[in-house]
Amino acid sequence: QVQLQQSGPGLMKPSQTLSLTCAISGDSVSSNSATWNWIRQSPSRGLEWLGRTYYRSKWYSDYAVSVKSRITINPDTSQNQFSLQLNSVTPEDTAVYYCARDNQGIAVADYWGQGTLVTVSS
Amino acid sequence: SYELTQPLSVSVALGQTARITCGGNNIGSKHVHWYQQKPGQAPVLVIYRDSNRPSGIPERFSGSNSGNTATLTISRAQAGDEADYYCQLWDSSAWVFGGGTKLTVL
């Protein structure tokens, strides 16, 4: 049974860097078939895919155009987890953030983390 | 960018059939996935690649996709099916989500 456990702060100030981690059990971040994704949800933007990391003989990361200049998603093979960093946050980045697995690399999330509410406020 | 259009709300009588649509330009040429989300919970995958059910999802959930519309069908609707439902696909190197439909079981 795959489980994704998220951790990270829930309250931030504008201009800070958002950092979240997703610990994986029941699968490997180095899987040759899965991708590891970050998705957020807010009342104003709905569900929004932010990006992914995956391993296919080497590591790749893809990002949504809307956040491409501010985002980094990295794997951590020693801890079997992956992370999200979003720079220069504004109140518009207030959302529930989810990590999710795409088991077959077909752009579908079959397992989700529990979600982390991140509030950006001065 | 590609847009997916869902009705804001759908109502269905207990035990009847609910149909939730997801519109997009030539969506029938793409693979569509559906998620169910209950308040305070993460989304749950209920249909993938148009019409496939993950393990543990009741047969009452089915999907179809043709032309400009994908449809999630919930047969014999139960009170526990009341939730928000989202369609999603891959387009231009990104995941795209619909705005969501609130299903009310009367």
Short mmCIF file of C-alpha atoms in Angstrom, two decimals:
data_model
loop_
_atom_site.label_atom_id
_atom_site.label_comp_id
_atom_site.label_asym_id
_atom_site.label_seq_id
_atom_site.Cartn_x
_atom_site.Cartn_y
_atom_site.Cartn_z
CA GLN A 1 0.00 0.00 0.00
CA VAL A 2 1.47 3.32 -1.09
CA GLN A 3 1.40 6.16 1.41
CA LEU A 4 2.49 9.75 0.91
CA GLN A 5 3.15 11.78 4.06
CA GLN A 6 3.54 15.53 3.67
CA SER A 7 5.38 17.86 6.02
CA GLY A 8 6.19 21.54 6.09
CA PRO A 9 5.07 24.85 7.53
CA GLY A 10 1.56 26.16 7.12
CA LEU A 11 2.04 29.89 7.63
CA MET A 12 4.36 32.09 5.65
CA LYS A 13 5.02 35.74 4.95
CA PRO A 14 5.14 37.28 1.48
CA SER A 15 8.50 36.96 -0.32
CA GLN A 16 9.51 33.86 1.64
CA THR A 17 10.24 30.44 0.15
CA LEU A 18 7.65 27.70 0.56
CA SER A 19 9.21 24.30 1.29
CA LEU A 20 7.24 21.07 1.55
CA THR A 21 8.36 17.46 1.64
CA CYS A 22 6.52 14.29 0.65
CA ALA A 23 7.79 11.06 2.21
CA ILE A 24 7.02 7.92 0.22
CA SER A 25 6.28 4.46 1.62
CA GLY A 26 5.33 1.44 -0.44
CA ASP A 27 7.13 2.67 -3.57
CA SER A 28 10.41 4.28 -4.58
CA VAL A 29 11.04 7.81 -5.73
CA SER A 30 13.53 6.21 -8.16
CA SER A 31 10.83 4.12 -9.84
CA ASN A 32 11.30 3.82 -13.60
CA SER A 33 7.57 4.06 -14.26
CA ALA A 34 6.10 6.53 -11.75
CA THR A 35 6.20 10.30 -11.63
CA TRP A 36 5.99 12.33 -8.42
CA ASN A 37 3.84 15.41 -8.54
CA TRP A 38 2.81 18.51 -6.63
CA ILE A 39 -0.72 19.89 -7.03
CA ARG A 40 -2.40 22.74 -5.19
CA GLN A 41 -6.01 23.74 -4.65
CA SER A 42 -7.51 27.09 -3.85
CA PRO A 43 -11.01 28.57 -4.18
CA SER A 44 -9.80 31.05 -6.80
CA ARG A 45 -7.66 28.71 -8.94
CA GLY A 46 -9.23 25.31 -8.33
CA LEU A 47 -6.93 22.31 -8.72
CA GLU A 48 -3.64 23.33 -10.29
CA TRP A 49 -0.79 21.01 -11.22
CA LEU A 50 2.55 22.56 -10.32
CA GLY A 51 5.08 20.06 -11.58
CA ARG A 52 6.74 16.68 -11.25
CA THR A 53 10.00 14.82 -10.91
CA TYR A 54 10.78 11.37 -12.23
CA TYR A 55 13.60 8.97 -13.02
CA ARG A 56 14.18 7.44 -16.44
CA SER A 57 17.87 6.48 -16.35
CA LYS A 58 18.41 10.05 -15.19
CA TRP A 59 16.36 12.60 -13.26
CA TYR A 60 13.86 14.92 -14.93
CA SER A 61 11.64 17.71 -13.63
CA ASP A 62 8.77 19.44 -15.45
CA TYR A 63 6.95 22.53 -14.26
CA ALA A 64 3.73 24.37 -14.99
CA VAL A 65 4.21 27.55 -16.98
CA SER A 66 2.43 29.59 -14.30
CA VAL A 67 5.13 28.88 -11.68
CA LYS A 68 8.11 27.85 -13.80
CA SER A 69 10.28 30.80 -12.78
CA ARG A 70 9.79 30.18 -9.04
CA ILE A 71 9.56 26.42 -8.54
CA THR A 72 11.94 23.55 -7.88
CA ILE A 73 10.94 19.92 -7.33
CA ASN A 74 13.73 17.63 -6.21
CA PRO A 75 14.01 13.94 -5.35
CA ASP A 76 15.81 12.75 -2.24
CA THR A 77 16.76 9.13 -2.79
CA SER A 78 18.41 8.74 0.62
CA GLN A 79 15.12 9.51 2.37
CA ASN A 80 12.81 8.18 -0.39
CA GLN A 81 10.98 11.46 -0.65
CA PHE A 82 10.63 14.48 -2.86
CA SER A 83 10.29 18.16 -2.15
CA LEU A 84 8.67 21.33 -3.41
CA GLN A 85 10.25 24.77 -3.19
CA LEU A 86 8.31 27.82 -4.34
CA ASN A 87 10.14 31.13 -4.16
CA SER A 88 8.84 34.64 -3.56
CA VAL A 89 5.40 33.62 -2.38
CA THR A 90 2.48 36.06 -2.38
CA PRO A 91 -1.03 35.75 -0.92
CA GLU A 92 -2.04 34.30 -4.29
CA ASP A 93 -0.03 31.20 -3.36
CA THR A 94 -2.32 30.48 -0.41
CA ALA A 95 -3.71 27.02 -1.07
CA VAL A 96 -3.85 23.41 0.04
CA TYR A 97 -0.80 21.71 -1.41
CA TYR A 98 -0.85 18.00 -2.28
CA CYS A 99 1.82 15.58 -3.37
CA ALA A 100 0.66 12.75 -5.61
CA ARG A 101 1.96 9.69 -7.41
CA ASP A 102 1.35 8.94 -11.08
CA ASN A 103 2.07 5.23 -11.16
CA GLN A 104 2.42 4.70 -14.89
CA GLY A 105 3.54 8.11 -16.03
CA ILE A 106 0.21 8.68 -17.80
CA ALA A 107 -0.59 11.92 -15.97
CA VAL A 108 -3.07 10.53 -13.47
CA ALA A 109 -2.75 10.66 -9.69
CA ASP A 110 -3.53 7.31 -8.11
CA TYR A 111 -2.26 8.18 -4.62
CA TRP A 112 -2.35 11.54 -2.87
CA GLY A 113 -0.79 12.99 0.26
CA GLN A 114 -3.02 14.29 3.01
CA GLY A 115 -2.67 17.91 1.93
CA THR A 116 -1.03 20.88 3.64
CA LEU A 117 -2.80 24.22 3.99
CA VAL A 118 -0.25 26.96 3.30
CA THR A 119 -1.33 30.48 4.15
CA VAL A 120 0.68 33.45 2.94
CA SER A 121 -0.03 36.53 4.99
CA SER A 122 1.86 39.48 6.36
CA SER B 1 -4.09 26.73 -22.95
CA TYR B 2 -6.58 23.88 -22.96
CA GLU B 3 -9.78 24.43 -20.99
CA LEU B 4 -12.13 21.90 -19.42
CA THR B 5 -15.70 22.93 -18.70
CA GLN B 6 -17.83 21.26 -16.04
CA PRO B 7 -21.27 22.20 -14.73
CA LEU B 8 -21.08 23.77 -11.28
CA SER B 9 -23.65 21.43 -9.85
CA VAL B 10 -25.63 18.29 -10.62
CA SER B 11 -28.45 16.84 -8.56
CA VAL B 12 -29.65 13.25 -8.56
CA ALA B 13 -32.34 11.41 -6.67
CA LEU B 14 -31.23 8.60 -4.41
CA GLY B 15 -30.90 5.40 -6.42
CA GLN B 16 -31.02 7.14 -9.79
CA THR B 17 -28.28 7.78 -12.35
CA ALA B 18 -26.09 10.89 -12.30
CA ARG B 19 -24.15 12.10 -15.29
CA ILE B 20 -21.39 14.67 -14.95
CA THR B 21 -19.96 16.14 -18.11
CA CYS B 22 -16.55 17.56 -18.95
CA GLY B 23 -16.30 19.58 -22.14
CA GLY B 24 -13.20 20.35 -24.14
CA ASN B 25 -12.11 20.86 -27.72
CA ASN B 26 -11.86 17.40 -29.31
CA ILE B 27 -11.55 15.90 -25.84
CA GLY B 28 -12.34 12.50 -27.32
CA SER B 29 -8.81 12.40 -28.71
CA LYS B 30 -7.34 12.61 -25.21
CA HIS B 31 -7.41 10.38 -22.12
CA VAL B 32 -9.62 11.78 -19.37
CA HIS B 33 -9.45 10.94 -15.68
CA TRP B 34 -12.00 11.61 -12.92
CA TYR B 35 -11.57 12.31 -9.21
CA GLN B 36 -14.00 12.42 -6.32
CA GLN B 37 -13.31 14.82 -3.46
CA LYS B 38 -15.21 14.98 -0.20
CA PRO B 39 -14.91 17.96 2.18
CA GLY B 40 -11.59 18.14 3.96
CA GLN B 41 -10.14 15.19 2.05
CA ALA B 42 -7.71 14.69 -0.79
CA PRO B 43 -9.17 13.76 -4.17
CA VAL B 44 -9.64 10.07 -4.95
CA LEU B 45 -9.24 8.64 -8.44
CA VAL B 46 -12.47 7.00 -9.60
CA ILE B 47 -11.95 6.66 -13.37
CA TYR B 48 -8.74 6.72 -15.41
CA ARG B 49 -8.15 6.69 -19.15
CA ASP B 50 -11.76 7.51 -19.94
CA SER B 51 -13.43 4.38 -18.64
CA ASN B 52 -11.18 2.33 -16.36
CA ARG B 53 -11.92 1.86 -12.67
CA PRO B 54 -9.11 1.60 -10.12
CA SER B 55 -9.22 -1.26 -7.68
CA GLY B 56 -11.78 -0.63 -4.96
CA ILE B 57 -14.01 1.70 -6.97
CA PRO B 58 -17.58 0.34 -7.30
CA GLU B 59 -18.86 -0.77 -10.69
CA ARG B 60 -21.53 1.92 -10.32
CA PHE B 61 -18.89 4.39 -11.53
CA SER B 62 -18.27 4.42 -15.27
CA GLY B 63 -16.89 6.81 -17.84
CA SER B 64 -17.04 7.58 -21.53
CA ASN B 65 -15.34 10.04 -23.84
CA SER B 66 -16.21 11.07 -27.37
CA GLY B 67 -16.20 14.17 -29.52
CA ASN B 68 -16.14 17.26 -27.33
CA THR B 69 -17.53 15.68 -24.14
CA ALA B 70 -16.35 13.22 -21.53
CA THR B 71 -18.93 11.88 -19.10
CA LEU B 72 -18.75 10.36 -15.64
CA THR B 73 -21.80 8.23 -14.90
CA ILE B 74 -22.77 7.18 -11.39
CA SER B 75 -25.50 4.53 -11.33
CA ARG B 76 -27.75 3.84 -8.35
CA ALA B 77 -26.53 6.97 -6.62
CA GLN B 78 -25.97 6.73 -2.89
CA ALA B 79 -25.76 9.39 -0.20
CA GLY B 80 -22.05 8.63 0.10
CA ASP B 81 -21.52 9.70 -3.53
CA GLU B 82 -22.24 13.30 -2.62
CA ALA B 83 -18.97 15.09 -3.34
CA ASP B 84 -17.13 17.31 -5.79
CA TYR B 85 -16.01 15.63 -9.00
CA TYR B 86 -13.14 16.80 -11.21
CA CYS B 87 -12.08 15.77 -14.69
CA GLN B 88 -8.42 15.98 -15.68
CA LEU B 89 -6.20 15.30 -18.67
CA TRP B 90 -2.72 15.88 -20.05
CA ASP B 91 -2.21 18.60 -22.62
CA SER B 92 0.82 20.54 -23.85
CA SER B 93 3.13 19.04 -21.23
CA ALA B 94 0.89 19.85 -18.29
CA TRP B 95 -1.97 18.40 -16.29
CA VAL B 96 -5.25 20.27 -16.79
CA PHE B 97 -8.17 20.09 -14.36
CA GLY B 98 -11.79 21.01 -14.82
CA GLY B 99 -13.40 23.44 -12.41
CA GLY B 100 -15.31 20.72 -10.59
CA THR B 101 -18.94 19.70 -10.22
CA LYS B 102 -20.76 19.43 -6.92
CA LEU B 103 -22.97 16.35 -6.90
CA THR B 104 -25.98 16.52 -4.60
CA VAL B 105 -27.91 13.34 -3.83
CA LEU B 106 -31.52 14.18 -2.99
#
